Tab-separated table of C-alpha atoms in Angstrom:
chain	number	residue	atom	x	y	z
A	914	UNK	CA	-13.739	-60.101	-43.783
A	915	UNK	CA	-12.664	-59.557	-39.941
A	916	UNK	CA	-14.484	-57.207	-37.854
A	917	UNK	CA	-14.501	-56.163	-34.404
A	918	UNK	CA	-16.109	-53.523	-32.021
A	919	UNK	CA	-14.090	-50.443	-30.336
A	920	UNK	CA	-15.080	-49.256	-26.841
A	921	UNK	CA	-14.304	-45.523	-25.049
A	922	UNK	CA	-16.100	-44.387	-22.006
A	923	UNK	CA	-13.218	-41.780	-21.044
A	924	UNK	CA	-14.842	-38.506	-19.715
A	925	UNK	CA	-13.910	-35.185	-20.726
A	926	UNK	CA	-11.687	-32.562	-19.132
A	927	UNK	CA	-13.320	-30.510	-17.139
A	928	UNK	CA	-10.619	-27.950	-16.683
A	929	UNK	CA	-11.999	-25.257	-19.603
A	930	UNK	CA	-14.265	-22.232	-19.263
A	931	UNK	CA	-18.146	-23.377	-18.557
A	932	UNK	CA	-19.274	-22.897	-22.334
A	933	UNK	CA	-15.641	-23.761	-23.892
A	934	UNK	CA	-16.227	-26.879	-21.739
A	935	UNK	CA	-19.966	-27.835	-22.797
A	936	UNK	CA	-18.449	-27.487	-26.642
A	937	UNK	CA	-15.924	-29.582	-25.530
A	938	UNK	CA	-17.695	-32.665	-24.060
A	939	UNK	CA	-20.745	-32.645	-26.803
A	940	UNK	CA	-17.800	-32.619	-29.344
A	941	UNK	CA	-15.958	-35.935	-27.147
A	942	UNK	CA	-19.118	-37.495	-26.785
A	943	UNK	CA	-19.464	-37.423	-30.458
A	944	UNK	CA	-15.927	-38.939	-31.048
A	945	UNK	CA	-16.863	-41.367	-28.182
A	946	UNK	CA	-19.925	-42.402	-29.721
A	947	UNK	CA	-18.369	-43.237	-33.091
A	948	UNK	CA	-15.701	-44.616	-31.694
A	949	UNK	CA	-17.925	-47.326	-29.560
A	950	UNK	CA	-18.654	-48.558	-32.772
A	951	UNK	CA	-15.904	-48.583	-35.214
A	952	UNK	CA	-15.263	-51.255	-37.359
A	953	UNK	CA	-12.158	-52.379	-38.536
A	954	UNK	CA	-12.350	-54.474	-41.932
A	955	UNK	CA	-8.559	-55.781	-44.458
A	956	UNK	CA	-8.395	-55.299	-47.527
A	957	UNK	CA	-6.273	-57.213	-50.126
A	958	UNK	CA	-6.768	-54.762	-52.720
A	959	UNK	CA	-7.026	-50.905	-53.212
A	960	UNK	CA	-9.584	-50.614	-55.668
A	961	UNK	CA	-12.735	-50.979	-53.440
A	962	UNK	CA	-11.303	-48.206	-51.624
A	963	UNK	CA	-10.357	-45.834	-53.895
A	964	UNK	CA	-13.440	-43.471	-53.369
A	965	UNK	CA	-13.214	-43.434	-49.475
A	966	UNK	CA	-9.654	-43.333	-50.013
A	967	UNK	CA	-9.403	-39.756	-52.313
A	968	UNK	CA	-12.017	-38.320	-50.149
A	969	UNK	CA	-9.863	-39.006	-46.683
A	970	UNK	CA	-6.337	-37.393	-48.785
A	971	UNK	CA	-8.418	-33.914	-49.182
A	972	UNK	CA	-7.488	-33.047	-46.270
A	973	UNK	CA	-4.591	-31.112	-46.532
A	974	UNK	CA	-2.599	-32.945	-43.220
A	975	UNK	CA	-2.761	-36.386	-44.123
A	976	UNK	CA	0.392	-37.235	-45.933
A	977	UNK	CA	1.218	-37.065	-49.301
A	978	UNK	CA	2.591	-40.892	-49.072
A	979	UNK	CA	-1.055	-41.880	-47.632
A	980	UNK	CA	-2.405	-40.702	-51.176
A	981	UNK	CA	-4.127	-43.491	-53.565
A	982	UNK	CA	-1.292	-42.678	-56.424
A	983	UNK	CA	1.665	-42.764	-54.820
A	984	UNK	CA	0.179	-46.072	-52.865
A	985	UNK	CA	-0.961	-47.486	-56.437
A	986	UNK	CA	2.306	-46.343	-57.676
A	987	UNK	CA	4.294	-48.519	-55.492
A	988	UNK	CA	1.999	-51.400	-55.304
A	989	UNK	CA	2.138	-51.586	-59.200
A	990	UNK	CA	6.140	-51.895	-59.397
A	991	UNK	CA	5.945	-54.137	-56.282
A	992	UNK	CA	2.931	-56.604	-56.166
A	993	UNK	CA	3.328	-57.130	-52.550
A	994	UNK	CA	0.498	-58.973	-50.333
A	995	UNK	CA	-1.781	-55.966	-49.059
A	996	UNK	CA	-3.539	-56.069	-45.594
A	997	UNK	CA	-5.285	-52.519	-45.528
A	998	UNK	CA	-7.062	-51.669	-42.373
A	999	UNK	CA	-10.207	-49.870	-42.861
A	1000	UNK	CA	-12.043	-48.113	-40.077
A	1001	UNK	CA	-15.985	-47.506	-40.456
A	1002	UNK	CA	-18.632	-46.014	-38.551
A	1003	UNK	CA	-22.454	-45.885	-39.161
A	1004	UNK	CA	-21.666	-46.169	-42.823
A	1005	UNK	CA	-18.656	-44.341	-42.744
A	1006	UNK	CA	-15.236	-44.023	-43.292
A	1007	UNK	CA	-13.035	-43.532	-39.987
A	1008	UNK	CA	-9.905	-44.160	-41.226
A	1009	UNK	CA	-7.599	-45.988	-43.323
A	1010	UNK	CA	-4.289	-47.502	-42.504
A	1011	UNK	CA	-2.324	-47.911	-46.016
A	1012	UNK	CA	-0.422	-51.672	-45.252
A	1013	UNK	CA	1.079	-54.083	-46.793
A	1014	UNK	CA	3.186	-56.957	-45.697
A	1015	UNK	CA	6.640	-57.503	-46.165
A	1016	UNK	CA	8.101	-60.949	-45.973
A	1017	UNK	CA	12.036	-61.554	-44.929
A	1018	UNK	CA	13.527	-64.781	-42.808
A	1019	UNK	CA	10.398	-66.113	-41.736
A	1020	UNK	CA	8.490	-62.733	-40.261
A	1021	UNK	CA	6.038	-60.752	-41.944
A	1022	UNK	CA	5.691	-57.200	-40.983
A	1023	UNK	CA	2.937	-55.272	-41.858
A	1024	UNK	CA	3.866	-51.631	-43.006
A	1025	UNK	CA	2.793	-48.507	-44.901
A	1026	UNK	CA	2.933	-48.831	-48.469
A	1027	UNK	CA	6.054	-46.987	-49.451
A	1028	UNK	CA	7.259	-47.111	-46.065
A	1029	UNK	CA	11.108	-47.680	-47.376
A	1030	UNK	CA	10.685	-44.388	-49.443
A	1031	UNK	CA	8.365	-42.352	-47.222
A	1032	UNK	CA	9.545	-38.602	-45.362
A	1033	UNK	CA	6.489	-38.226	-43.636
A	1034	UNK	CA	3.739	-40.621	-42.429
A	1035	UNK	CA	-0.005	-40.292	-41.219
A	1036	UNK	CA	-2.191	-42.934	-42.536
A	1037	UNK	CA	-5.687	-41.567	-43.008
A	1038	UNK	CA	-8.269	-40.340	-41.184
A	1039	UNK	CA	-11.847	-38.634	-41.142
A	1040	UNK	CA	-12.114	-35.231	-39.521
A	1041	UNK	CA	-13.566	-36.531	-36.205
A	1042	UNK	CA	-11.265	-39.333	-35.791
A	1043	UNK	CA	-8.080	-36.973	-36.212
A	1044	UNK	CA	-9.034	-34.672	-34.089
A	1045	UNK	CA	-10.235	-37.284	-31.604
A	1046	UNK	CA	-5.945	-37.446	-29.985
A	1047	UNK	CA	-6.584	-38.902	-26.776
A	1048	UNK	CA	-10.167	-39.814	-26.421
A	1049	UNK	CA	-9.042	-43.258	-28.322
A	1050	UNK	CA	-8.946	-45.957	-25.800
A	1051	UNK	CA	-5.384	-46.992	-27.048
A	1052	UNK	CA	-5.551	-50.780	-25.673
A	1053	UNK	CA	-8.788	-51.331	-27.268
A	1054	UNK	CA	-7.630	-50.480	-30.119
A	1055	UNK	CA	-4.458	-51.795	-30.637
A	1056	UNK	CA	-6.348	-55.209	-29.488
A	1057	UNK	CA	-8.606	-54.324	-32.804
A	1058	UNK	CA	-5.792	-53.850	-34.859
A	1059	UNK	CA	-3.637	-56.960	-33.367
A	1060	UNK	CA	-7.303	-59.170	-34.052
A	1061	UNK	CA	-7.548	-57.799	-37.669
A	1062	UNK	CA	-4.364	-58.985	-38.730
A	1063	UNK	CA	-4.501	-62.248	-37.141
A	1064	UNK	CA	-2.520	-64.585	-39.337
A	1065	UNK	CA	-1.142	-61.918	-41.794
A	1066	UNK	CA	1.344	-60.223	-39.728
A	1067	UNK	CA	3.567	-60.858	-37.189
A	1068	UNK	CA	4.154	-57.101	-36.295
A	1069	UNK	CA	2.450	-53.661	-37.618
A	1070	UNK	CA	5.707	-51.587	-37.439
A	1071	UNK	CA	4.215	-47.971	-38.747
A	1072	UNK	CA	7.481	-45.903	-39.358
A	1073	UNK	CA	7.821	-41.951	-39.245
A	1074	UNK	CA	5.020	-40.712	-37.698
A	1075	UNK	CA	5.103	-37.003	-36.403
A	1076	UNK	CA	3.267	-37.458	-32.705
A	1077	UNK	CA	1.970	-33.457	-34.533
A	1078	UNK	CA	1.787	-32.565	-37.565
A	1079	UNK	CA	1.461	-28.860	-38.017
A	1080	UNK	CA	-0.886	-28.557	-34.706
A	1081	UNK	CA	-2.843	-31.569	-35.116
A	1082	UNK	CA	-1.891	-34.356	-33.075
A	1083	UNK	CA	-2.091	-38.039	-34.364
A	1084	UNK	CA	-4.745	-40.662	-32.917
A	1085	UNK	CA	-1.907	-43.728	-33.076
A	1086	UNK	CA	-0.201	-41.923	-30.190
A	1087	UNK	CA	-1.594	-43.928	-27.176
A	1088	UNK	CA	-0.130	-47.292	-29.318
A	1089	UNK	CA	2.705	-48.247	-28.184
A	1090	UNK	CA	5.890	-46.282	-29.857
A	1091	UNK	CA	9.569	-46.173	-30.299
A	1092	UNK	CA	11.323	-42.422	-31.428
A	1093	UNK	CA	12.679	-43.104	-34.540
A	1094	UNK	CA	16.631	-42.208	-35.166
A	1095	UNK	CA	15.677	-39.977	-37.981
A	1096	UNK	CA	14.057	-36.739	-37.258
A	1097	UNK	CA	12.658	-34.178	-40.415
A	1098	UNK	CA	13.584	-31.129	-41.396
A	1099	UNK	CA	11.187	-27.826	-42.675
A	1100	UNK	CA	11.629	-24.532	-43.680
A	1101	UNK	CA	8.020	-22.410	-43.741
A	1102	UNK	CA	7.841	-20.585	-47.209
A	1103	UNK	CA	6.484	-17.045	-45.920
A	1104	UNK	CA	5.247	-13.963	-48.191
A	1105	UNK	CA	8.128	-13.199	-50.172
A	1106	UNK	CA	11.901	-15.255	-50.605
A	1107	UNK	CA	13.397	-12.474	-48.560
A	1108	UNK	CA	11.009	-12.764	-45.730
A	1109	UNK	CA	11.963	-16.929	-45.683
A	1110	UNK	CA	15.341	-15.912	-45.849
A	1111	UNK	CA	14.889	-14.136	-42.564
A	1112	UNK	CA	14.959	-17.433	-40.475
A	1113	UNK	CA	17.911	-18.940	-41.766
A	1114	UNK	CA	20.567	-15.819	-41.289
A	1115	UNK	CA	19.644	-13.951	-44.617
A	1116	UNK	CA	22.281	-12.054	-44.718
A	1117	UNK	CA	25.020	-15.337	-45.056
A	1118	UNK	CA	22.721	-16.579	-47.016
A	1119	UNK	CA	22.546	-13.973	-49.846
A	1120	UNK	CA	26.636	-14.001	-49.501
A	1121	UNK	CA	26.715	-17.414	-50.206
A	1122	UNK	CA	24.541	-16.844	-53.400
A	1123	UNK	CA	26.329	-14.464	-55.228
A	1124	UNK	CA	29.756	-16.482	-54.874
A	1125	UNK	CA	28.186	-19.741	-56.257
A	1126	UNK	CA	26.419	-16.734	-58.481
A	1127	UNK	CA	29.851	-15.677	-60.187
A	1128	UNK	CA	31.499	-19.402	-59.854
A	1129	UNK	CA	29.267	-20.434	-62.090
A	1130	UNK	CA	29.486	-17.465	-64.410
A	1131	UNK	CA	33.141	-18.105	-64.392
A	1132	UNK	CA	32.808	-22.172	-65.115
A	1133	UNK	CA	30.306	-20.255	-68.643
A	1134	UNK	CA	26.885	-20.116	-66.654
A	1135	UNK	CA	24.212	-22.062	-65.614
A	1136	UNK	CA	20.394	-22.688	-66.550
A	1137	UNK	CA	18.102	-23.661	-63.812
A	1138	UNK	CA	15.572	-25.923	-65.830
A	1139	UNK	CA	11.880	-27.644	-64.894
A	1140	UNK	CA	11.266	-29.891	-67.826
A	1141	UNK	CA	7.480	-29.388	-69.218
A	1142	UNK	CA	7.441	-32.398	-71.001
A	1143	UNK	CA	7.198	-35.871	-69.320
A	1144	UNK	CA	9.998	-37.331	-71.696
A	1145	UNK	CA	12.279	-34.845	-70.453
A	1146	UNK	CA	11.590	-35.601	-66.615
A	1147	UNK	CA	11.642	-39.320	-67.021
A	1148	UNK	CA	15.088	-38.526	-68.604
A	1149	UNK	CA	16.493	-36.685	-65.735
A	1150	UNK	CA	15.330	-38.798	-63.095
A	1151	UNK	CA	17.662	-41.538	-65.192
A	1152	UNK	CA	20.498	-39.162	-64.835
A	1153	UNK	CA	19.706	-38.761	-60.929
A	1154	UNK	CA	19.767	-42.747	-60.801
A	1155	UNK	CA	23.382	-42.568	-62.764
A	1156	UNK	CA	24.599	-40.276	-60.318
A	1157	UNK	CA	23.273	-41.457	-56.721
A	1158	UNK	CA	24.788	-44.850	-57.597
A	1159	UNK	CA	28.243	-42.631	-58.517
A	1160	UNK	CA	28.142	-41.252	-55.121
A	1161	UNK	CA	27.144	-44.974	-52.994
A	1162	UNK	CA	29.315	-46.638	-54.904
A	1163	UNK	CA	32.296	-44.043	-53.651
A	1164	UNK	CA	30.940	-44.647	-50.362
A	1165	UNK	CA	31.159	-47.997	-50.066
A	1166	UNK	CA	27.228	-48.099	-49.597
A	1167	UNK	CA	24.414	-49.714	-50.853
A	1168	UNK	CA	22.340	-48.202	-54.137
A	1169	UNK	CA	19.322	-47.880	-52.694
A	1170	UNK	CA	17.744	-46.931	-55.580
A	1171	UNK	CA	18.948	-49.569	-58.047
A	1172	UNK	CA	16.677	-52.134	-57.963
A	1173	UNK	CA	14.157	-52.217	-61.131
A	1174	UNK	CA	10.709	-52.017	-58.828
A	1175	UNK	CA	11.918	-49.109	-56.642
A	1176	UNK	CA	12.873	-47.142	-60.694
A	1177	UNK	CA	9.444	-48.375	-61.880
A	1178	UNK	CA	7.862	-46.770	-58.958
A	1179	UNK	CA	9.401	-43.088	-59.402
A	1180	UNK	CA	9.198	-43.293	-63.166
A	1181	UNK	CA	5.364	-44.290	-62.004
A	1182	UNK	CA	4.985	-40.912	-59.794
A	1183	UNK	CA	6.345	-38.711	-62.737
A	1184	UNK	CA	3.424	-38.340	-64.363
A	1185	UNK	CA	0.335	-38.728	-61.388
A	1186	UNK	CA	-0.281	-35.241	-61.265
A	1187	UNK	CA	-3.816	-33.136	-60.921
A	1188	UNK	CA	-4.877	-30.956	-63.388
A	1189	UNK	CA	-4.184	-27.574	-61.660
A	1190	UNK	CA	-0.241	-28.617	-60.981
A	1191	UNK	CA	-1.756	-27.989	-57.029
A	1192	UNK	CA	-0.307	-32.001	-56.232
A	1193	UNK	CA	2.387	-33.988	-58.150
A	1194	UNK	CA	3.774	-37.337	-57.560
A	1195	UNK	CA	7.120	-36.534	-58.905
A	1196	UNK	CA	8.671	-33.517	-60.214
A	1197	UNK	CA	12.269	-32.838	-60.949
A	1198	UNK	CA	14.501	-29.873	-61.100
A	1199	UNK	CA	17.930	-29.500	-62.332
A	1200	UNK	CA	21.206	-27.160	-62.964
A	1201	UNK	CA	22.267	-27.375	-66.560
A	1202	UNK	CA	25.579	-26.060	-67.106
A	1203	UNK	CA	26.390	-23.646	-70.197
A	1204	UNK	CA	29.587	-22.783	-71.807
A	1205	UNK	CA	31.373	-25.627	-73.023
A	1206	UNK	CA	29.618	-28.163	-70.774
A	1207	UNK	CA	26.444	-28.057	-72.687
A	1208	UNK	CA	23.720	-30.000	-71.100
A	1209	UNK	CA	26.174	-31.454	-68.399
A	1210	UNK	CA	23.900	-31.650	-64.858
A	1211	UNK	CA	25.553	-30.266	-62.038
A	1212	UNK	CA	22.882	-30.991	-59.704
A	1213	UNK	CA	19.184	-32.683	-59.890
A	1214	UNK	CA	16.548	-32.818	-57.356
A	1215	UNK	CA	12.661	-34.398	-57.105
A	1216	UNK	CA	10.084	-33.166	-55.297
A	1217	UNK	CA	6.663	-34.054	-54.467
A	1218	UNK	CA	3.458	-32.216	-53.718
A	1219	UNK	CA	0.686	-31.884	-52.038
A	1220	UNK	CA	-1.325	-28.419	-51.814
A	1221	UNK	CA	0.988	-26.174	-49.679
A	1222	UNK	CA	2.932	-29.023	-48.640
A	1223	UNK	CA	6.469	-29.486	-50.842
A	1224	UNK	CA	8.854	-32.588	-49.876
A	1225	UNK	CA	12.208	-33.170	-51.205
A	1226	UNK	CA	12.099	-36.883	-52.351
A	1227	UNK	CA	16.124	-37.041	-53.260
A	1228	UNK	CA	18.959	-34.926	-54.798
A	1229	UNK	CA	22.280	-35.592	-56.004
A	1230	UNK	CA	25.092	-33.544	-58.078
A	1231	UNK	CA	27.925	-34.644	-60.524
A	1232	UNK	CA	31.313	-34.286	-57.781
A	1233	UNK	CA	32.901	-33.676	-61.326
A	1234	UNK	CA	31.433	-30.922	-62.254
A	1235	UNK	CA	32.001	-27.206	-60.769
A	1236	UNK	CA	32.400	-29.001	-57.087
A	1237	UNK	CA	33.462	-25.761	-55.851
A	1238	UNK	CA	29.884	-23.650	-56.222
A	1239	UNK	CA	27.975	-26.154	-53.906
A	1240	UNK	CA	25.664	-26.974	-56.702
A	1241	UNK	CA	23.166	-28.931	-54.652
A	1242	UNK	CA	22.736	-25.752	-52.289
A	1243	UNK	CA	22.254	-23.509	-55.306
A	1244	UNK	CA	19.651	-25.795	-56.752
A	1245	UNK	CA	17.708	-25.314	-53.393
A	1246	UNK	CA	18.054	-21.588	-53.632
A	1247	UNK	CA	16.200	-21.335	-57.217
A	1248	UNK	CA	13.559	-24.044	-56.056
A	1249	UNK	CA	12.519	-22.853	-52.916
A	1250	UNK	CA	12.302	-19.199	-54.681
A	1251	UNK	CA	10.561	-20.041	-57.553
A	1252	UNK	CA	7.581	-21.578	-55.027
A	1253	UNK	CA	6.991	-18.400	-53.568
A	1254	UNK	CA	3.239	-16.914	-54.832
A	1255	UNK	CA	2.684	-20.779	-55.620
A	1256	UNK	CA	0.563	-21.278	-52.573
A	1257	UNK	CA	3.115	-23.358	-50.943
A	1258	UNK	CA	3.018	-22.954	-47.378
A	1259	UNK	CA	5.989	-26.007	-45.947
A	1260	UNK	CA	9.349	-27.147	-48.149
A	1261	UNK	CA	10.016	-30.674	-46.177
A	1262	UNK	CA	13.721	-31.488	-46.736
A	1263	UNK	CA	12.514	-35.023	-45.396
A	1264	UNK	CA	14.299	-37.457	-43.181
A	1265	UNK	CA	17.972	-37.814	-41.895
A	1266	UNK	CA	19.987	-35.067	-40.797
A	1267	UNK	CA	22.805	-33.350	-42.989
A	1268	UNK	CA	24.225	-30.213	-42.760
A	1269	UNK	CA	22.284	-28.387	-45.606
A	1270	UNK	CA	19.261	-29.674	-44.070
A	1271	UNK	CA	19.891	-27.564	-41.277
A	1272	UNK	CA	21.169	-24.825	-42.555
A	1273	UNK	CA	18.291	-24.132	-44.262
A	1274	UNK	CA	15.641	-25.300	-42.025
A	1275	UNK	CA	14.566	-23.984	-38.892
A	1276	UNK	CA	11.937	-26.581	-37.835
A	1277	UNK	CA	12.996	-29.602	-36.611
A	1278	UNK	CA	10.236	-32.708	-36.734
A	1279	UNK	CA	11.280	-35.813	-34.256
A	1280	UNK	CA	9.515	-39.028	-35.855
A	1281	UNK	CA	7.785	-42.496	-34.473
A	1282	UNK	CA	7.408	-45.874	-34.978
A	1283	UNK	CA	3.988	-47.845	-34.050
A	1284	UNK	CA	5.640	-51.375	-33.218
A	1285	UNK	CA	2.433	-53.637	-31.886
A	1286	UNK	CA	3.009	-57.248	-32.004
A	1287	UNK	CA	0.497	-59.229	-33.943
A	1288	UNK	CA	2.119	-62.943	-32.900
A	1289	UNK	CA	4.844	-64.351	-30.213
A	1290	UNK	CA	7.469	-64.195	-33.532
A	1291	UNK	CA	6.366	-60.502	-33.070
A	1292	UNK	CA	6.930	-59.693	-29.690
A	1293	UNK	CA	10.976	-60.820	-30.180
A	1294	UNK	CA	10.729	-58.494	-33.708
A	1295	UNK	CA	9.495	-55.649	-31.932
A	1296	UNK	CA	11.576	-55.951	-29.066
A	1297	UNK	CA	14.572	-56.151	-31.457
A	1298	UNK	CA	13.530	-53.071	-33.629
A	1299	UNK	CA	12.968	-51.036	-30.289
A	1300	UNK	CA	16.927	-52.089	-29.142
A	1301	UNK	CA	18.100	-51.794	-32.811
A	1302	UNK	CA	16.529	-48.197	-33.369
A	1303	UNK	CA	17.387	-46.965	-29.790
A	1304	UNK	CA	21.098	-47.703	-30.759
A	1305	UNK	CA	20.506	-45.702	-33.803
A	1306	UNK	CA	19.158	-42.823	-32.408
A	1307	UNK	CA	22.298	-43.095	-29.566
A	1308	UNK	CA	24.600	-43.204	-32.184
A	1309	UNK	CA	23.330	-40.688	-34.128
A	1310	UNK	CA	22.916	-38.355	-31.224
A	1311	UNK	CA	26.657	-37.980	-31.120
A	1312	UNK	CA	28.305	-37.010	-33.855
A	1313	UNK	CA	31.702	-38.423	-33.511
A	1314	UNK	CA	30.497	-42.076	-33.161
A	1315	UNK	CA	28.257	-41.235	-35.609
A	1316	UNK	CA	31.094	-40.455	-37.917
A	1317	UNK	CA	32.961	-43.412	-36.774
A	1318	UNK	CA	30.384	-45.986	-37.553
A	1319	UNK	CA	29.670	-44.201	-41.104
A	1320	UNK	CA	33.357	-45.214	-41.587
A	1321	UNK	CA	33.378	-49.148	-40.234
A	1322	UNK	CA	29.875	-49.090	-42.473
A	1323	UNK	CA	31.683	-48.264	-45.470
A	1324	UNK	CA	34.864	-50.240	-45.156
A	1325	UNK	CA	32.579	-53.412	-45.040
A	1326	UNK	CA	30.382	-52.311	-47.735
């Protein structure tokens, strides 16, 4: 097991009130002391972690994709080589860094669990470290991590990390980071629906519902359904898998979701859920159509949570069906109201920017990647990811190019 010491003998600011700045450099010399003596161990396995591991995910900021069953979940459907970086002090645990490595052409990157499937990324960390932001002697500590994965990686490439997540600023910022060409979208869930509606133009809002409202009446109704049982969830996420691969395979693109490990790992999150419905791998939602299109899905969505935190995994709708309602947007309507009084604080429409995303969400989250070279093979990867995701984010960044490459992408499949 590898090990290693982490040094910090930064000083504190000294440009706060006289007893706001006394708090202030007994609570840094606190983070510096633990820090001058973190250890950083790699794991092969998650079990010996597991209680460290649950205790870290209480806190309600680390991400939901950090959390030991949706890591377990994936691991199980993809038995890839784990390398997960632990982080203890005096007993301890710091942190933990969720990795695992992924092999292609010769190069093995070391990246979140997940990370192909992940909105939102934080890794783990204790109270003190978290709060710690720029006390962390970044070189020191990307040394640490470089020397713990010493012949198991050729690159830690951390994707999608918010530099803040909902005022609390992450301690991988001083490594060294590329913005990634996806940003994230959120709408906050306040008192009451109409109160939500108030930051996303209400009033066009409440238009748009009653049209799809009576388009649908017209078409012989609709039935907005939650399935109790986990039969009847594992059944419609097998109708969302029939669909999405409909809608690639129209756009000359890739199924993303049709390999067997990557449907073994949802079906896996379906039914990891606490007893208190407060946190849920998996959940799916649906429009059921009436009349004489009897349990015909117009539109199916799955989301994830994590106590006031909701994420929007994936959705998809049948073009076939009732195209004209927007069936997708009226699936968001009854979700997003039907979490109101539920404790739910955040809905997270996730990564990638669409048009509905940003019609209903006001907050815009700009994402990075940690890319630290581990060997020489991973200087030349990192330096490529940094070009390739720069180009992205250019491209991206102006939507007629945008548009035109979406169009040479699908013409050569």
């Amino acid at each position: 097991m590898q090990t290693q010491k982490l040094d910090d003998h930064e000083q504190p600011s000294d440009d706060a009130a006289p007893a706001d700045m006394a708090i202030s450099r007994l609570r840094q010399v606190s983070i510096k002391l633990a820090m001058a003596k973190i250890d950083i161990a790699v794991f092969d396995a998650m079990q010996p972690l597991e209680d460290d591991w649950r205790a870290l995910e209480v806190d309600n900021l680390q991400s939901l994709h950090q959390s030991y069953d949706w890591c377990s979940a994936w691991v199980n459907a993809f038995q890839r080589p784990l390398a997960i970086l632990k982080g203890t002090y005096a007993g301890e645990t710091a942190f933990i860094l969720p990795v695992e490595i992924v092999k292609s052409r010769g190069l093995a990157v070391a990246k979140f669990i997940a990370a192909d499937h992940s909105n939102i990324n934080t890794g783990l960390f204790s109270g003190n470290f978290a709060e710690s932001g720029g006390s962390i002697d970044a070189e020191k500590f990307a040394r640490q991590l470089q020397h713990a994965l010493k012949g198991r990686a050729d690159l830690l490439l951390l994707q999608n990390i918010p530099l803040e997540w909902r005022g609390r600023p992450t301690p991988l910022t001083g490594l060294p980071m590329v913005q990634n060409q996806n940003h994230a979208y959120q709408l906050p869930l306040l008192a009451v629906f109409e109160e939500t509606l108030k930051q996303i133009n209400a009033k066009s809002r409440r238009k748009k519902f009653r049209v799809q409202s009576r388009r649908f009446e017209a078409a012989g109704g609709v039935e907005y359904v939650v399935p109790e049982t986990s039969e009847e969830q594992h059944r419609l996420l097998n109708i969302f898998f029939r669909l999405k691969s409909i809608r690639f395979a129209s756009l000359g693109l890739p199924d993303v979701f049709a390999d067997r490990e990557t449907q073994a790992f949802l079906h896996g999150l379906i039914d990891r859920r606490d007893d208190a419905g407060q946190s849920f791998g998996l959940q799916m939602h649906a429009l059921r159509l009436k009349g004489g299109n009897e349990d015909r899905i117009a539109a199916i969505s799955g989301i994830s949570r994590k106590a006031d935190h909701v994420i929007c995994q994936f959705g998809a709708i049948d073009e076939d069906l009732v195209p004209d309602t927007s069936p997708g947007e009226f699936l968001y309507w009854q979700i997003i109201s039907g979490l109101h009084g539920k404790g739910v604080a955040l809905f997270d429409f996730g990564l990638g920017d669409q048009t509905y995303k940003r019609s209903w969400a006001p907050v815009e989250t700009a994402h990075y990647d940690v890319v630290l070279p581990v060997s020489p093979i991973g200087v030349a990867a990192g330096a490529a990811h940094r070009i390739v995701t720069r180009g992205k984010a250019h491209i991206k960044a102006r939507p007629k190019l945008y548009k035109f490459a979406q169009g040479i992408r699908a013409r050569i499949g």
